[in-house]
Structures are given as structure tokens and as C-alpha cells.
């Protein structure tokens, strides 16, 4: 890509105004550009018809309206779509669109790889490579809109209505860029996805949760996965740094949880590891002890080559779910989507990574 030119995607209103100022243009140009880039999805300056002809000619000398490159595009039997995207500064991430009747959601990545090594997550077995820029994060949403032909924003009947920061990486360890990107995505004159339709999933980076509430006020999902510290230390090792007591207190303090919005507790169902009735009872006790306004999301474990866990039996999952329901907590068992294209939780990037590793091994074996 034109690496010498600045990508306008990722720039806030203020930064666009500064860029226009450098070109000697009035500040209202920034508003026009913001509309073209984030509301209309236009990438060609020449089509931005309310800009003067001379500006339309000068803009491409300095700037691009870029997109990640689509390295691979897959559609599952159940219509889940997955894009493997190449980023301007190198590296690849996956973005998954789960279309559903009235609440289609785009699952967006925040980092290439992840540094946290949760024992059941395939992304965690990969090295952390780098943080995505705000432009990389917005780029995922914009590619999805391009591909589904859903520009301009805000028209009824769009499938891309919800955004979940649940792809590769830990969003609260790349908070600056995630925050910049989500603030632009929420802007009503741009991509215009309401904060009520955005959920950020964290493994429990406690010190950043307050800032997340203050700056973004989006819905929060917490990857809980265990009802005691001993087990959570093993499954979600960041628990050693921020144990359950701190995490649950931060959940209780998360402002939207005090209003009508509950915090989603994600709980991956691992056979004979965390799926007993005693575990469910302990969860309920913890929610009450810390006064957390919670709902649960039970995720059937998606095995990957080399994983040491198995998914709980249907019986165990229903027993767990029923118990939480009886205690007044919503606790649906999430159906796994896009399994045939490796688009399910914790499998992101793994297939392409594996393909590369295989190729490398073959090359080595061949003495290359
Ligand atoms: N890093 C963030 C967000 C990305 S992971 C976090 O951990 O919350 C999104 C969700 O998928 C998390 O709840 C994660 O625990 C879950 N997950 C990861 N690997 C999985 C697997 N193999 N099977 C089922 N769920 C998995
Ligand atoms: Fe990282 Fe989340 Fe996977 Fe843990 S579950 S390794 S935090 S992506």
C-alpha cells in the first residue's frame, strides 16, 4: 500500500481538522470528509463531490482512505462470514460476521496474537505480535460494511448492528487504540453504532475497567470461566495479578451494571474442570457476595489441535444453565457458529497460522 501517505481512517474529527488546516483548508472540510469516510464508506476522493475540485486533486497526494487487504474470505454453511485481513504495517487478523435475524454481530480483533496465554484458548498459544492501530480496528468494521454492501450507515435493515470486541487479543491491553476506534464507530454522523450495541470482552484487566466505563460506557463482558482463584489462575493466568475479589469488585463498580445493563459473565464449559453443580452454586454465591448485576453466557468449549480440554456434555451444560436460571440469572448456552470455517471462539487466526507453520515445517524437512 502507499505507505508514504497517511491513512485518514482512524483519525478523529479533531485530527481531520488538523490535517485540513495543514492543507490551508477551512475546518468544516473535516466534517465533510468525516461524512464521506465514515458515513458513506467512500474511499475515492474524486467521488467526494462536495469538496472543491482542487482539494479533490490535492488530497490523494498526501492521504489515502485505506482498508486492510482481504487475504481470505470464507462463508460458513450457517452464513457466518470470516475475513482474514492483512494490515498496513504487517500481520494478519480475523474478523467474523455472525448474521442473525435482528441482531447480527461483527466480532472484531484488537491485537495480533495475545500475550495472556489462557490455557483453553488457541489465540493464547500464539505469541503476541502487536497492538492494532485505531485505523486497523475501524478497518475491520469498514471492510465488513464494504463486503456486505451496507453503506451508507444508519439505514434500516442492516445486518451489521452489533459490535463485539471478542476477536483476537485483549482489548483492555490496547485501550488507547480501542477507545479511539470505538469513539469514532459510535459517532452518530459516521459509522453510528450505538454504545448500547457494543460489547467489549476482557479477561479481567482490572485497572482499565474504570477507564473503559468512563470513556466508552459500552457493555462489558468478562471472561470468568472459574468460580475460585485456584482454577482461574490455571485457566486465565492474568487472575494471578488481578484475582477474583478485585475483578468482581470492579464488575460491581462498573457503572452500567448498576443501571439496567448487566455484565455478561462468559463461562467456557470444560468437561470435569469447571462444569459441576458445585461450581454453579459457587458462581451464584460470588455474584451475591459482590453484588454484581450479572447474566451468564455459557460457551461450549471449541477444541483445537493439541488442546487438553474437552467440551462438557450436553447434560452437564443444561444442568449448569438450569441451576443459574432457577437462581434468577439468564444463562443461555451459546450455539457455536461458523465451526466449519474455524470462525468459532478461540480458533481465530489459528487455521492460517497452522497452514504457515506446516509450510515452514515442510520447507525445513525438505532442507529449505
Ligand atoms: N481477550 C478477550 C476477548 C477475546 S476472547 C477475552 O479473553 O475476553 C473471546 C471469548 O472467547 C472469551 O470469553 C474467551 O475466553 C473465549 N474463548 C477463547 N477460546 C475459546 C475456546 N477454545 N472455546 C470457547 N471459548 C473460547
Ligand atoms: Fe487472550 Fe482472551 Fe484468548 Fe485469554 S481468552 S488468551 S485473553 S484472547
Short mmCIF file of N, CA, C and O in Angstrom, two decimals, residues 6-12 16 37-38 42-43 64-68 133-140 142 180 184 191:
data_model
loop_
_atom_site.label_atom_id
_atom_site.label_comp_id
_atom_site.label_asym_id
_atom_site.label_seq_id
_atom_site.Cartn_x
_atom_site.Cartn_y
_atom_site.Cartn_z
N UNK A 6 -0.62 9.17 4.47
CA UNK A 6 -1.31 8.89 5.72
C UNK A 6 -2.72 8.36 5.45
O UNK A 6 -3.45 8.91 4.62
N UNK A 7 -3.07 7.31 6.19
CA UNK A 7 -4.43 6.78 6.10
C UNK A 7 -5.36 7.65 6.94
O UNK A 7 -5.12 7.84 8.13
N UNK A 8 -6.40 8.17 6.33
CA UNK A 8 -7.33 9.02 7.10
C UNK A 8 -8.22 8.20 8.02
O UNK A 8 -8.78 8.71 8.98
N UNK A 9 -8.38 6.91 7.74
CA UNK A 9 -9.20 6.07 8.61
C UNK A 9 -8.48 5.91 9.94
O UNK A 9 -7.32 5.51 9.98
N UNK A 10 -9.19 6.23 11.01
CA UNK A 10 -8.56 6.18 12.34
C UNK A 10 -8.39 7.58 12.90
O UNK A 10 -8.15 7.74 14.09
N UNK A 11 -8.52 8.60 12.04
CA UNK A 11 -8.40 9.98 12.53
C UNK A 11 -9.74 10.46 13.09
O UNK A 11 -10.79 10.23 12.48
N UNK A 12 -9.66 11.12 14.22
CA UNK A 12 -10.87 11.69 14.83
C UNK A 12 -11.26 12.96 14.07
O UNK A 12 -10.50 13.46 13.24
N UNK A 16 -8.75 15.19 11.81
CA UNK A 16 -9.06 15.51 10.41
C UNK A 16 -9.00 17.01 10.19
O UNK A 16 -8.48 17.50 9.17
N UNK A 37 -16.04 9.50 4.69
CA UNK A 37 -15.25 8.34 5.09
C UNK A 37 -16.07 7.38 5.95
O UNK A 37 -16.13 6.19 5.69
N UNK A 38 -16.72 7.93 6.99
CA UNK A 38 -17.33 7.05 8.00
C UNK A 38 -18.83 6.84 7.81
O UNK A 38 -19.39 5.88 8.35
N UNK A 42 -16.90 5.99 1.50
CA UNK A 42 -16.23 6.30 0.23
C UNK A 42 -14.71 6.23 0.40
O UNK A 42 -14.17 6.71 1.40
N UNK A 43 -14.03 5.63 -0.55
CA UNK A 43 -12.57 5.57 -0.48
C UNK A 43 -11.90 6.39 -1.59
O UNK A 43 -10.70 6.60 -1.57
N UNK A 64 -4.59 8.66 1.95
CA UNK A 64 -5.44 7.61 1.38
C UNK A 64 -6.60 7.38 2.35
O UNK A 64 -6.52 7.74 3.53
N UNK A 65 -7.68 6.80 1.84
CA UNK A 65 -8.72 6.27 2.72
C UNK A 65 -8.56 4.76 2.60
O UNK A 65 -9.07 4.15 1.67
N UNK A 66 -7.78 4.19 3.52
CA UNK A 66 -7.32 2.81 3.33
C UNK A 66 -8.23 1.77 3.93
O UNK A 66 -9.15 2.05 4.70
N UNK A 67 -7.99 0.56 3.55
CA UNK A 67 -8.65 -0.61 4.11
C UNK A 67 -7.58 -1.68 4.31
O UNK A 67 -6.63 -1.73 3.53
N UNK A 68 -7.77 -2.55 5.30
CA UNK A 68 -6.90 -3.73 5.34
C UNK A 68 -7.14 -4.53 4.05
O UNK A 68 -8.22 -4.42 3.45
N UNK A 133 -3.73 -0.60 15.37
CA UNK A 133 -3.97 0.84 15.44
C UNK A 133 -5.49 1.07 15.40
O UNK A 133 -6.26 0.16 15.08
N UNK A 134 -5.90 2.30 15.71
CA UNK A 134 -7.33 2.63 15.61
C UNK A 134 -7.81 2.39 14.17
O UNK A 134 -8.92 1.89 13.95
N UNK A 135 -6.98 2.73 13.20
CA UNK A 135 -7.34 2.52 11.80
C UNK A 135 -7.51 1.04 11.47
O UNK A 135 -8.42 0.67 10.72
N UNK A 136 -6.67 0.18 12.06
CA UNK A 136 -6.80 -1.27 11.83
C UNK A 136 -8.12 -1.77 12.42
O UNK A 136 -8.76 -2.67 11.86
N UNK A 137 -8.48 -1.25 13.57
CA UNK A 137 -9.71 -1.72 14.24
C UNK A 137 -10.93 -1.24 13.45
O UNK A 137 -11.83 -2.03 13.12
N UNK A 138 -10.94 0.05 13.08
CA UNK A 138 -12.06 0.56 12.27
C UNK A 138 -12.07 -0.11 10.91
O UNK A 138 -13.15 -0.38 10.35
N UNK A 139 -10.88 -0.39 10.38
CA UNK A 139 -10.77 -1.03 9.07
C UNK A 139 -11.55 -2.34 9.01
O UNK A 139 -12.15 -2.67 7.99
N UNK A 140 -11.56 -3.08 10.11
CA UNK A 140 -12.30 -4.35 10.13
C UNK A 140 -13.80 -4.11 9.95
O UNK A 140 -14.49 -4.83 9.23
N UNK A 142 -15.11 -1.50 8.53
CA UNK A 142 -15.36 -0.91 7.21
C UNK A 142 -15.28 -1.95 6.10
O UNK A 142 -16.07 -1.91 5.15
N UNK A 180 -10.07 4.99 20.84
CA UNK A 180 -10.16 5.91 19.70
C UNK A 180 -11.08 5.34 18.63
O UNK A 180 -11.95 6.02 18.10
N UNK A 184 -14.98 6.70 17.42
CA UNK A 184 -15.33 7.05 16.03
C UNK A 184 -16.49 6.17 15.56
O UNK A 184 -17.43 6.65 14.93
N UNK A 191 -20.03 5.97 11.44
CA UNK A 191 -20.41 4.56 11.39
C UNK A 191 -21.66 4.32 12.23
O UNK A 191 -22.49 3.46 11.93
#
